[in-house]
Structure formats: structure tokens, C-alpha cells
C-alpha positions as a LaTeX table, in Angstrom:
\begin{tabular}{lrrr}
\hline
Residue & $x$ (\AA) & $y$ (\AA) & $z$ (\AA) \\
\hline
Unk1 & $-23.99$ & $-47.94$ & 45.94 \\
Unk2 & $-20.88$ & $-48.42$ & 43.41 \\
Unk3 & $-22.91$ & $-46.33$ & 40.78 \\
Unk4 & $-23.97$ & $-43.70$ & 43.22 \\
Unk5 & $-20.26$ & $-43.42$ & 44.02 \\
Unk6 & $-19.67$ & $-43.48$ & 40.62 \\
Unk7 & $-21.74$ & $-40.91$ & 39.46 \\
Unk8 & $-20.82$ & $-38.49$ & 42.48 \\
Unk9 & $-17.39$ & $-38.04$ & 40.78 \\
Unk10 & $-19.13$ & $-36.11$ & 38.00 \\
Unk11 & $-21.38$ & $-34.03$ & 40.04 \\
Unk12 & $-19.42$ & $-32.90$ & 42.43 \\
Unk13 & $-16.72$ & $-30.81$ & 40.53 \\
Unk14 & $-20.14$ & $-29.48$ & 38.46 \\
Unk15 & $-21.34$ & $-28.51$ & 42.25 \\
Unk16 & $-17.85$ & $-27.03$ & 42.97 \\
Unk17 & $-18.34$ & $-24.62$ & 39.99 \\
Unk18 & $-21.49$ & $-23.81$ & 40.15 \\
Unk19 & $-20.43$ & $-22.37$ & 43.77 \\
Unk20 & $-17.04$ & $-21.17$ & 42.52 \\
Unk21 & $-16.75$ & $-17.09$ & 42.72 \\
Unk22 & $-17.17$ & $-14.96$ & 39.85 \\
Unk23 & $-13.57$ & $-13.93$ & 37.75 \\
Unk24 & $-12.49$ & $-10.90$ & 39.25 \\
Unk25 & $-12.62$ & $-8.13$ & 37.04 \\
Unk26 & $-10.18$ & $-7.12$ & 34.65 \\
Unk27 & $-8.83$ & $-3.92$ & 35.07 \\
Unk28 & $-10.35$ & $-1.94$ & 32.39 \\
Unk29 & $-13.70$ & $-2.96$ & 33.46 \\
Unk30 & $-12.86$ & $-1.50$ & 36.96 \\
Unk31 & $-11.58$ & 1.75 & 35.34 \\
Unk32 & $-15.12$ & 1.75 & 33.33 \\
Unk33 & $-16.72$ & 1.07 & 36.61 \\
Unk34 & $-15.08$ & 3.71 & 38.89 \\
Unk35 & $-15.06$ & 6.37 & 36.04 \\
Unk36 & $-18.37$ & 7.94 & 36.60 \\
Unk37 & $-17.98$ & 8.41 & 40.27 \\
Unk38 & $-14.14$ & 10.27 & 39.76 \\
Unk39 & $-15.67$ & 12.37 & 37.07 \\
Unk40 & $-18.67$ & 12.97 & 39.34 \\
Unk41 & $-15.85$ & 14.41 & 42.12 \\
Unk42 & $-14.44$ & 16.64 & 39.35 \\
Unk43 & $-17.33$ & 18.14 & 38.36 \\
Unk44 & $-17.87$ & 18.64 & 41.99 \\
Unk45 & $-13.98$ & 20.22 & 42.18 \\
Unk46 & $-13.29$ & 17.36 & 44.96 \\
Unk47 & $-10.13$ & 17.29 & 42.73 \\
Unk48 & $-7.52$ & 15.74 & 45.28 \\
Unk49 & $-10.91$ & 13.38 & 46.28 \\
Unk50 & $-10.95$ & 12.28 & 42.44 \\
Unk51 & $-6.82$ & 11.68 & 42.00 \\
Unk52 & $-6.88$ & 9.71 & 45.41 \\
Unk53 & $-9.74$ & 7.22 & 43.86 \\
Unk54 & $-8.00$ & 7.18 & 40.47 \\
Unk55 & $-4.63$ & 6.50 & 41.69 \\
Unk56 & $-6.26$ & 3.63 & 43.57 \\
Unk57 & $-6.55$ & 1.97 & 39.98 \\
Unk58 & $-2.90$ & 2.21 & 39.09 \\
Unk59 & $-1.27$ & $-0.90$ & 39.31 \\
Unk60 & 1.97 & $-1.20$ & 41.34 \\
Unk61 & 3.89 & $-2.67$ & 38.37 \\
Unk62 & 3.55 & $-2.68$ & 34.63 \\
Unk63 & 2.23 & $-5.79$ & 33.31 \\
Unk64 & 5.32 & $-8.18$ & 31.55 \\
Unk65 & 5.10 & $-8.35$ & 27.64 \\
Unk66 & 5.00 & $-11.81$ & 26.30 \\
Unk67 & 5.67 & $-12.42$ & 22.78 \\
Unk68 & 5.33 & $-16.15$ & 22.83 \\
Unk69 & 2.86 & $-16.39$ & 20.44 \\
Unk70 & $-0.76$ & $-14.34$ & 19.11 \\
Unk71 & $-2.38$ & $-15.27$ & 22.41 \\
Unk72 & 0.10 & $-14.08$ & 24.48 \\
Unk73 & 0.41 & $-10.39$ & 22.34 \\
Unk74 & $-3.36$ & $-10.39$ & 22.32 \\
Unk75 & $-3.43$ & $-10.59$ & 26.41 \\
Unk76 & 0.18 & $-8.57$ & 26.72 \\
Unk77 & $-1.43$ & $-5.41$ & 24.54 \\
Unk78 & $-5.13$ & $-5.61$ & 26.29 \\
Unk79 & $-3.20$ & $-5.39$ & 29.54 \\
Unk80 & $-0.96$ & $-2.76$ & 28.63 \\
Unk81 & $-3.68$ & $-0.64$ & 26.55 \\
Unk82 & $-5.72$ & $-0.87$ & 30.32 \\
Unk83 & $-3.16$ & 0.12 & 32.00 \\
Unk84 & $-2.41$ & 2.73 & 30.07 \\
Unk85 & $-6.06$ & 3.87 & 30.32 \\
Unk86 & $-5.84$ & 3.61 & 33.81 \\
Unk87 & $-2.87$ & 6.13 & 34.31 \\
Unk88 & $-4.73$ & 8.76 & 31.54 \\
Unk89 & $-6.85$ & 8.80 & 34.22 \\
Unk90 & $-4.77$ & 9.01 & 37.19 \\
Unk91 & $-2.81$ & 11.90 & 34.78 \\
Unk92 & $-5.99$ & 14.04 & 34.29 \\
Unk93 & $-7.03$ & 13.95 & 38.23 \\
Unk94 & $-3.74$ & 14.45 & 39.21 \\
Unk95 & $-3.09$ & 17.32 & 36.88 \\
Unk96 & $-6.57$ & 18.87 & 38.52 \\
Unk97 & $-5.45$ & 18.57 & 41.88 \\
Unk98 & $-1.99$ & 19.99 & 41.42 \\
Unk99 & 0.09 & 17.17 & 41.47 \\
Unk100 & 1.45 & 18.48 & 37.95 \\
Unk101 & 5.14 & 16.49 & 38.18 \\
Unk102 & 3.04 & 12.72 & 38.73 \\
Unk103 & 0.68 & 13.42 & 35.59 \\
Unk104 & 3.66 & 13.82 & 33.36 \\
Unk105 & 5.22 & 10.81 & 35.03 \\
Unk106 & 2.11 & 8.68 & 34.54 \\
Unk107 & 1.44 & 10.33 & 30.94 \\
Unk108 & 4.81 & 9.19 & 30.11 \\
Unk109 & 4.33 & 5.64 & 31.38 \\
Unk110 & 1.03 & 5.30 & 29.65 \\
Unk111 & 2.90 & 6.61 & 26.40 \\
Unk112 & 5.84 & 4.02 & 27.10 \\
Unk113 & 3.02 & 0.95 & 27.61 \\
Unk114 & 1.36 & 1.98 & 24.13 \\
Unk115 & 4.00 & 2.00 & 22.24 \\
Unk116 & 5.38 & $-0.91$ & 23.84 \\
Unk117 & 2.17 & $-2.28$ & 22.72 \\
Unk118 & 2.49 & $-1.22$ & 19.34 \\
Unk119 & 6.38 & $-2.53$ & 18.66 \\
Unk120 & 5.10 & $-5.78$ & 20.00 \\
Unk121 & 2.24 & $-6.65$ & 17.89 \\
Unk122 & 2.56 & $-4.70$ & 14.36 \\
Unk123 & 4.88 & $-6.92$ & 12.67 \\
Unk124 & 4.03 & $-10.24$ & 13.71 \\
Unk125 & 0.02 & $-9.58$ & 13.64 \\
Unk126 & 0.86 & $-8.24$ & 10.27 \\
Unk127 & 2.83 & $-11.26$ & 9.47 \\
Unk128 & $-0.58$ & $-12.94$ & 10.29 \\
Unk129 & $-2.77$ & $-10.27$ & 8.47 \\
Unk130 & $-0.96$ & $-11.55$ & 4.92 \\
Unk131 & $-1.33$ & $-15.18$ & 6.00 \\
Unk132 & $-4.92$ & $-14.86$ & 5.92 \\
Unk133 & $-5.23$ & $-12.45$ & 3.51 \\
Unk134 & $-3.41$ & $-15.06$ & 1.22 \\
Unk135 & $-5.48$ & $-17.92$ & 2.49 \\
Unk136 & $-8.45$ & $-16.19$ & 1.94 \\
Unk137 & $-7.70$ & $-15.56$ & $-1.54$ \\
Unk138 & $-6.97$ & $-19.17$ & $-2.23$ \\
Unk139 & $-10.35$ & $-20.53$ & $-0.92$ \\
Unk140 & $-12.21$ & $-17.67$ & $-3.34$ \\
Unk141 & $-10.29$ & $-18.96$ & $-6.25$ \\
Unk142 & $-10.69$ & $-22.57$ & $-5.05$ \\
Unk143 & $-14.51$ & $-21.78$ & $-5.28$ \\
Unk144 & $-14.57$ & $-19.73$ & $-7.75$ \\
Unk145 & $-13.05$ & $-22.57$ & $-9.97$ \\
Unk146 & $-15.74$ & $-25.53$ & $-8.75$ \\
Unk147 & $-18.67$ & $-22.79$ & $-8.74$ \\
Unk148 & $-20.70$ & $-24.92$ & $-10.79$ \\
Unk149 & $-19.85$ & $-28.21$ & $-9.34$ \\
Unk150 & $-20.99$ & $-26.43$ & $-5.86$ \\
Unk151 & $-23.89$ & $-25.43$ & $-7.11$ \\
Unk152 & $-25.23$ & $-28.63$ & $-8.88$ \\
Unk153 & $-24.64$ & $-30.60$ & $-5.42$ \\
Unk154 & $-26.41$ & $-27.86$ & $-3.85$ \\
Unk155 & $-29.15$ & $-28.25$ & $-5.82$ \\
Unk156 & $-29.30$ & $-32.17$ & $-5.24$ \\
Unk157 & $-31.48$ & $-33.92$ & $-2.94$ \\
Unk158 & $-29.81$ & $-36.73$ & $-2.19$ \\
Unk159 & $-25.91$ & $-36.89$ & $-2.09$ \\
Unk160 & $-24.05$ & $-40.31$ & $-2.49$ \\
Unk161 & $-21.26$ & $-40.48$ & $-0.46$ \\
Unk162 & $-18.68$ & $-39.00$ & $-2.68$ \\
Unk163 & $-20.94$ & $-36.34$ & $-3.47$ \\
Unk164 & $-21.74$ & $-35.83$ & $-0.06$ \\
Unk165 & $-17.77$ & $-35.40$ & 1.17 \\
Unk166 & $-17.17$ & $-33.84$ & $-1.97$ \\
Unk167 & $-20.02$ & $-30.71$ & $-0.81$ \\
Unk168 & $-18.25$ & $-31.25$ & 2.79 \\
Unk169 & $-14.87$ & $-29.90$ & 1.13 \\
Unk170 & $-16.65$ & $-27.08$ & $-0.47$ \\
Unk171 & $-18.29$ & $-25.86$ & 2.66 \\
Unk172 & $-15.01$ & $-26.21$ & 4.53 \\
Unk173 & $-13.77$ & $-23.90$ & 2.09 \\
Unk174 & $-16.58$ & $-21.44$ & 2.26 \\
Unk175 & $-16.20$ & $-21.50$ & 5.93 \\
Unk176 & $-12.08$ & $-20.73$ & 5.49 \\
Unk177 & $-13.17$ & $-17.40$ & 3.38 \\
Unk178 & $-15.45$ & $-16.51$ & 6.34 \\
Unk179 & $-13.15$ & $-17.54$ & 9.22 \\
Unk180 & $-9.63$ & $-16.05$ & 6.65 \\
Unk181 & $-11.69$ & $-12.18$ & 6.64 \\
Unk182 & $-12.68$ & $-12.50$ & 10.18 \\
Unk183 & $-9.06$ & $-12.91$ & 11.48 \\
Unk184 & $-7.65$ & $-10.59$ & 8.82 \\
Unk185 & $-10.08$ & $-8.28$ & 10.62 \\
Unk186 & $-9.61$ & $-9.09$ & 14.13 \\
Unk187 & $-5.35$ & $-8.60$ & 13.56 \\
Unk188 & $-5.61$ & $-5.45$ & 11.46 \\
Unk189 & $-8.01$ & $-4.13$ & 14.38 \\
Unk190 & $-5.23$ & $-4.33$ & 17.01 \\
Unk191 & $-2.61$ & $-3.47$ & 14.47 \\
Unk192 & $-4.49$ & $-0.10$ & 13.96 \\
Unk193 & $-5.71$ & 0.42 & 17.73 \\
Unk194 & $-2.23$ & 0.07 & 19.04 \\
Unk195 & $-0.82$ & 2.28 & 16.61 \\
Unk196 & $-3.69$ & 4.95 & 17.48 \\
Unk197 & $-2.64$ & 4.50 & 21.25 \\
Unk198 & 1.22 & 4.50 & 20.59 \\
Unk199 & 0.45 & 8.35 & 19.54 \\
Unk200 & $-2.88$ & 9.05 & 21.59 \\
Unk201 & $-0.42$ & 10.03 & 24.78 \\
Unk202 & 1.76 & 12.73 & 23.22 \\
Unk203 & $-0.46$ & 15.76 & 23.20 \\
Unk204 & $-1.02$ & 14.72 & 27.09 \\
Unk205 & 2.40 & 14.46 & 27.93 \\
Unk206 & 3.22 & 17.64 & 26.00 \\
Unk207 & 0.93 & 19.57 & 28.03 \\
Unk208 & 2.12 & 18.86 & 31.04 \\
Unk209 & 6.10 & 19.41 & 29.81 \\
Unk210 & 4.43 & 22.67 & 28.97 \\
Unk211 & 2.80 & 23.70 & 32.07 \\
Unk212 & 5.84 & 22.45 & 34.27 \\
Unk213 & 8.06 & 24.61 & 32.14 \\
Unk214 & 5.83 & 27.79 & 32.38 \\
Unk215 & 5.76 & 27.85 & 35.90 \\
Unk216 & 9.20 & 27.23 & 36.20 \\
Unk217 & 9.86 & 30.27 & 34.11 \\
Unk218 & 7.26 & 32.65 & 36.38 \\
Unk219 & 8.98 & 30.94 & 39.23 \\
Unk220 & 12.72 & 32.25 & 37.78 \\
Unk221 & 11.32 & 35.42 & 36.60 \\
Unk222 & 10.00 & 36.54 & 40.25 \\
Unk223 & 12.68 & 38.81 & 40.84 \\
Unk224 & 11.27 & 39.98 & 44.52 \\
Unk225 & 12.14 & 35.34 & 45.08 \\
Unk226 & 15.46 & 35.20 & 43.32 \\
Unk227 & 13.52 & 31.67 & 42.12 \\
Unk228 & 12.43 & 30.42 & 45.55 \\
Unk229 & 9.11 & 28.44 & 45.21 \\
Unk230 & 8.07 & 29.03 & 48.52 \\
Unk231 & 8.07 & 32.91 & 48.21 \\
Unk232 & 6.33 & 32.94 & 44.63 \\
Unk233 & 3.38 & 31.11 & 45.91 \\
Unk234 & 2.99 & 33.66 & 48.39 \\
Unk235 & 3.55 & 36.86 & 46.31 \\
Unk236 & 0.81 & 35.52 & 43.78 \\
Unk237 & $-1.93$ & 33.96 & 46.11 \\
Unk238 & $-2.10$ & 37.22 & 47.90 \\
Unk239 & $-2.50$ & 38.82 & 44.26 \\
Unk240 & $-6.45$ & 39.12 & 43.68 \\
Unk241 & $-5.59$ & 39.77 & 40.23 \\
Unk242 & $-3.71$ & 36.21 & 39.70 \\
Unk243 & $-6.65$ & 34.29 & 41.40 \\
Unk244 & $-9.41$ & 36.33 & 38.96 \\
Unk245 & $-6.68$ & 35.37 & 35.84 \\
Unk246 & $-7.81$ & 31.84 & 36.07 \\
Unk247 & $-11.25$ & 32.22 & 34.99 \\
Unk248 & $-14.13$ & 30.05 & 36.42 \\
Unk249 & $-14.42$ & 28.55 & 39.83 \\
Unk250 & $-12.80$ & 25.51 & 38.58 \\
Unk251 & $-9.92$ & 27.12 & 36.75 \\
Unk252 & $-9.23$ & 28.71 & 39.94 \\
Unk253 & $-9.56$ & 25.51 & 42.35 \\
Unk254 & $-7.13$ & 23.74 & 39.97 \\
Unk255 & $-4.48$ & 26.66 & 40.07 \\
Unk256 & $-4.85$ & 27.21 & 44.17 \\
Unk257 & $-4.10$ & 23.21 & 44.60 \\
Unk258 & $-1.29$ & 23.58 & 42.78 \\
Unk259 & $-0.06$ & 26.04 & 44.86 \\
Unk260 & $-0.84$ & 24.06 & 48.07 \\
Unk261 & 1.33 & 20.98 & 45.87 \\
Unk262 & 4.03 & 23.33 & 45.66 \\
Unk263 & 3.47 & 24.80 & 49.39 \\
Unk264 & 1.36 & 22.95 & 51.56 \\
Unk265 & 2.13 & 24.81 & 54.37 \\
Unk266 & 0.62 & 27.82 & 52.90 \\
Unk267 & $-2.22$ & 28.89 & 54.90 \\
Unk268 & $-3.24$ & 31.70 & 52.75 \\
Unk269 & $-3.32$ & 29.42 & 49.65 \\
Unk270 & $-5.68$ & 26.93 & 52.55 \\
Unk271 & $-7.64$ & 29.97 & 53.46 \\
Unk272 & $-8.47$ & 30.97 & 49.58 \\
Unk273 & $-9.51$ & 27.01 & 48.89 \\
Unk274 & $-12.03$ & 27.32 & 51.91 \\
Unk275 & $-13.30$ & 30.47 & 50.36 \\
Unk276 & $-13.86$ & 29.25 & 46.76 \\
Unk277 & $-15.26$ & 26.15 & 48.59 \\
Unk278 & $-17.79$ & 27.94 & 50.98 \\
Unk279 & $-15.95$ & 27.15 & 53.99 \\
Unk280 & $-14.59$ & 30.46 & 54.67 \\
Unk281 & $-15.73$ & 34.51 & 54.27 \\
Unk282 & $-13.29$ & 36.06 & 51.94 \\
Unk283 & $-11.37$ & 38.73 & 52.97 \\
Unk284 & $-10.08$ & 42.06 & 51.47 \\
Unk285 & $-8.36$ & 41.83 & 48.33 \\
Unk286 & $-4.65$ & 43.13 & 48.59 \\
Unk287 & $-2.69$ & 43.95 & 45.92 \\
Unk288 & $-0.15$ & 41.85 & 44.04 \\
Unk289 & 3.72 & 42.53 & 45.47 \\
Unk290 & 6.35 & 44.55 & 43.22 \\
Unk291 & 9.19 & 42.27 & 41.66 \\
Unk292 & 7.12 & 39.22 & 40.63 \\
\hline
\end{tabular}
């Protein structure tokens, strides 16, 4: 009975984990996961569907840095770089469904988690990159020097004890020029990828800057509006010729829910949305008002 007792202090924590729930996942494997379906709603021009399931991914708050030590960056920049990934998305869907001012806000915050990412790791991973640069070099030279002595207790059969430590040494050393090129690999990797993704973010936030700033301008140059936001959405989506100006059926869903960001009371920019979505007949065309 003792032993049974005995041994049931081993099994049961095995039994425990064996039953224990999967790890969650991390983030970037749920932004993997979901991706297909939101870009499946795009294609589909279910744009608000698509920001609604990608902002679902966006944590509430940034993950904290810690610079402790190369574990700590290592898990600090793979959180940041997913979250980061994780608002590109949320950006892109929100840009498509008109939500224009939170895609620049989460473009910038993805910029400001990348290149927090970056400052954080490129000098002491680099620090670390010419440690085992240097300590690979020394274990070459190390063999290189004892090449023949390596070789001849290679070639033996049987090994007396001194010989047999003394091969020991040799293949710890062969092992440190392995282990030396696979870290000096491993840091230079998320040197480089972080400094990729400190830039990656610019041309997105740019865009946006851009497109806020031109339709401020159309909005101040609507004469007929004296700059009223309200009366410039309805001057243009009663202009045929403004809905046919944005190309394909997409171009044109993601330019009519920007107007129903901007005026969501607008039920001529609701009525063109059922149109281009089937839900409604389309009317006659009327022509654009003087003084936009």
C-alpha cells in the first residue's frame, strides 16, 4: 500500500497534464487564423463586416517592453511585431469601410510598436551578434590549430582515457562553431526583421495622411458648403458622375462608406449602398450641384 501511495505521487501530476488544456494561442496565430475569412468578406465588399472581425483582434493595450535580458527582447519584439500585424490589418479593413481617421491611428500605432521593437533589440542583439561571431572564430582557429591531432583520434579505434577526453574537447569545440553561427544567425535575423518592420508602416500611414488631407481639401473647396461635411456628402452622392469616378464596384463601395462614416444619417448615401449591393432599384441619375 506504501508503494502504491508512493508511486501515485508521480502519476498523478503526469494524469493532470495529460488532461490539462491546450496553450491558448498566441496572437499572431489567431491573426493567421482569422485572415482568410476577413479577406473572404472583402472580396465579398462586406467591408464594415471585415473591420468589425479584424478589430476584434486588436488588443486593448500594447504589450510592455522588457529589456531584462535576450529572452525577454525575444518575447517583447514577437509580441509587438503581432501586434503590429494585427492593427495592419485592422488599418486595411478599416480604411475599406470608411473609417479613414482609425486606420491612420492604428497605422501609426503599428509604426510606433515596430520601431519600438527595433530601438529595443538592435544594439544589444548586436552586442550578442559580435560575441558569437568572435567565439566562433576562436573555436575555428582552436581547430584549425589541432586539425591533425583531431583527425588521428578520429581515426583511432580505441581511445585511452586521455585520448578519449582529449576528442571530447575537440567535439565540444566543433559543436561551439555550430551552436556560435546558429545564434549569430538567429540575432542578426531579428536584428534585420525588426529593422524591415520599423519602416514597413510608413508608406501605410502616409496614405492615409494623404487621403485624410485630400478630402479635407474637396471638403474646403465646396464653395456651395462653406466647408460643412454634412452638405459635401450630399452635393457629391447625388453626383452620378462622382459615384462612376471611383471605378469598379469595389472602388465605389469603399468611397460610399466613407461617406456614410462621415454622414451616417445620409439616406441617399444608404440608398446608393443598397443599390450597388442589390438591395435596392437605382433611380435616375441627377446631376452634380454648382459650387462644389
Amino acid at each position: 500500500m506504501r508503494k502504491t501511495a508512493f508511486l501515485s505521487l508521480f502519476l498523478l501530476p503526469a494524469a493532470l497534464v495529460a488532461q490539462a488544456p491546450a496553450p491558448a494561442p498566441s496572437l499572431g496565430e489567431r491573426v493567421k487564423a482569422e485572415r482568410p475569412a476577413i479577406e473572404q468578406l472583402l472580396a465579398e465588399l462586406k467591408y464594415p463586416e471585415a473591420y468589425k472581425r479584424a478589430e476584434a483582434l486588436v488588443p486593448a493595450a500594447r504589450p510592455t517592453f522588457d529589456k531584462k535580458d535576450n529572452t525577454t527582447l525575444v518575447q517583447s519584439c514577437t509580441a509587438n511585431l503581432e501586434m503590429a500585424e494585427a492593427l495592419r490589418l485592422a488599418a486595411e479593413t478599416a480604411d475599406s469601410a470608411g473609417a479613414w481617421e482609425k486606420a491612420l491611428e492604428y497605422a501609426k500605432t503599428a509604426k510606433s510598436l515596430a520601431q519600438e521593437a527595433y530601438a529595443g533589440v538592435k544594439e544589444p542583439f548586436a552586442q550578442t551578434v559580435t560575441y558569437y561571431s568572435q567565439s566562433g572564430v576562436r573555436a575555428k582557429q582552436v581547430l584549425e590549430e589541432n586539425a591533425d591531432r583531431i583527425k588521428e583520434l578520429k581515426a583511432k579505434s580505441v581511445l585511452d582515457p586521455g585520448e578519449r577526453q582529449e576528442l571530447d574537447l575537440a567535439l565540444g569545440v566543433e559543436k561551439e562553431v555550430v551552436d556560435s553561427a546558429k545564434w549569430v544567425k538567429f540575432f542578426q535575423t531579428y536584428i534585420d526583421v525588426t529593422k524591415r518592420e520599423s519602416e514597413a508602416y510608413d508608406p501605410l500611414v502616409k496614405v492615409m495622411e494623404d487621403k485624410l488631407k485630400g478630402e479635407a481639401d474637396q471638403v474646403e473647396e465646396y464653395k456651395a458648403g462653406k466647408g460643412d461635411k454634412l452638405k459635401w456628402v450630399e452635393a457629391v452622392v447625388s453626383s452620378a458622375a462622382y459615384l462612376e469616378a471611383q471605378g469598379d464596384r469595389a472602388g465605389k463601395a469603399r468611397w460610399l462608406y466613407r461617406l456614410a462614416t462621415i454622414d451616417p444619417d445620409s439616406k441617399k448615401v444608404q440608398h446608393q449602398l443598397d443599390v450597388l449591393n442589390g438591395k435596392a432599384a437605382a433611380g435616375p441619375a441627377k446631376p452634380a450641384k454648382k459650387g462644389k
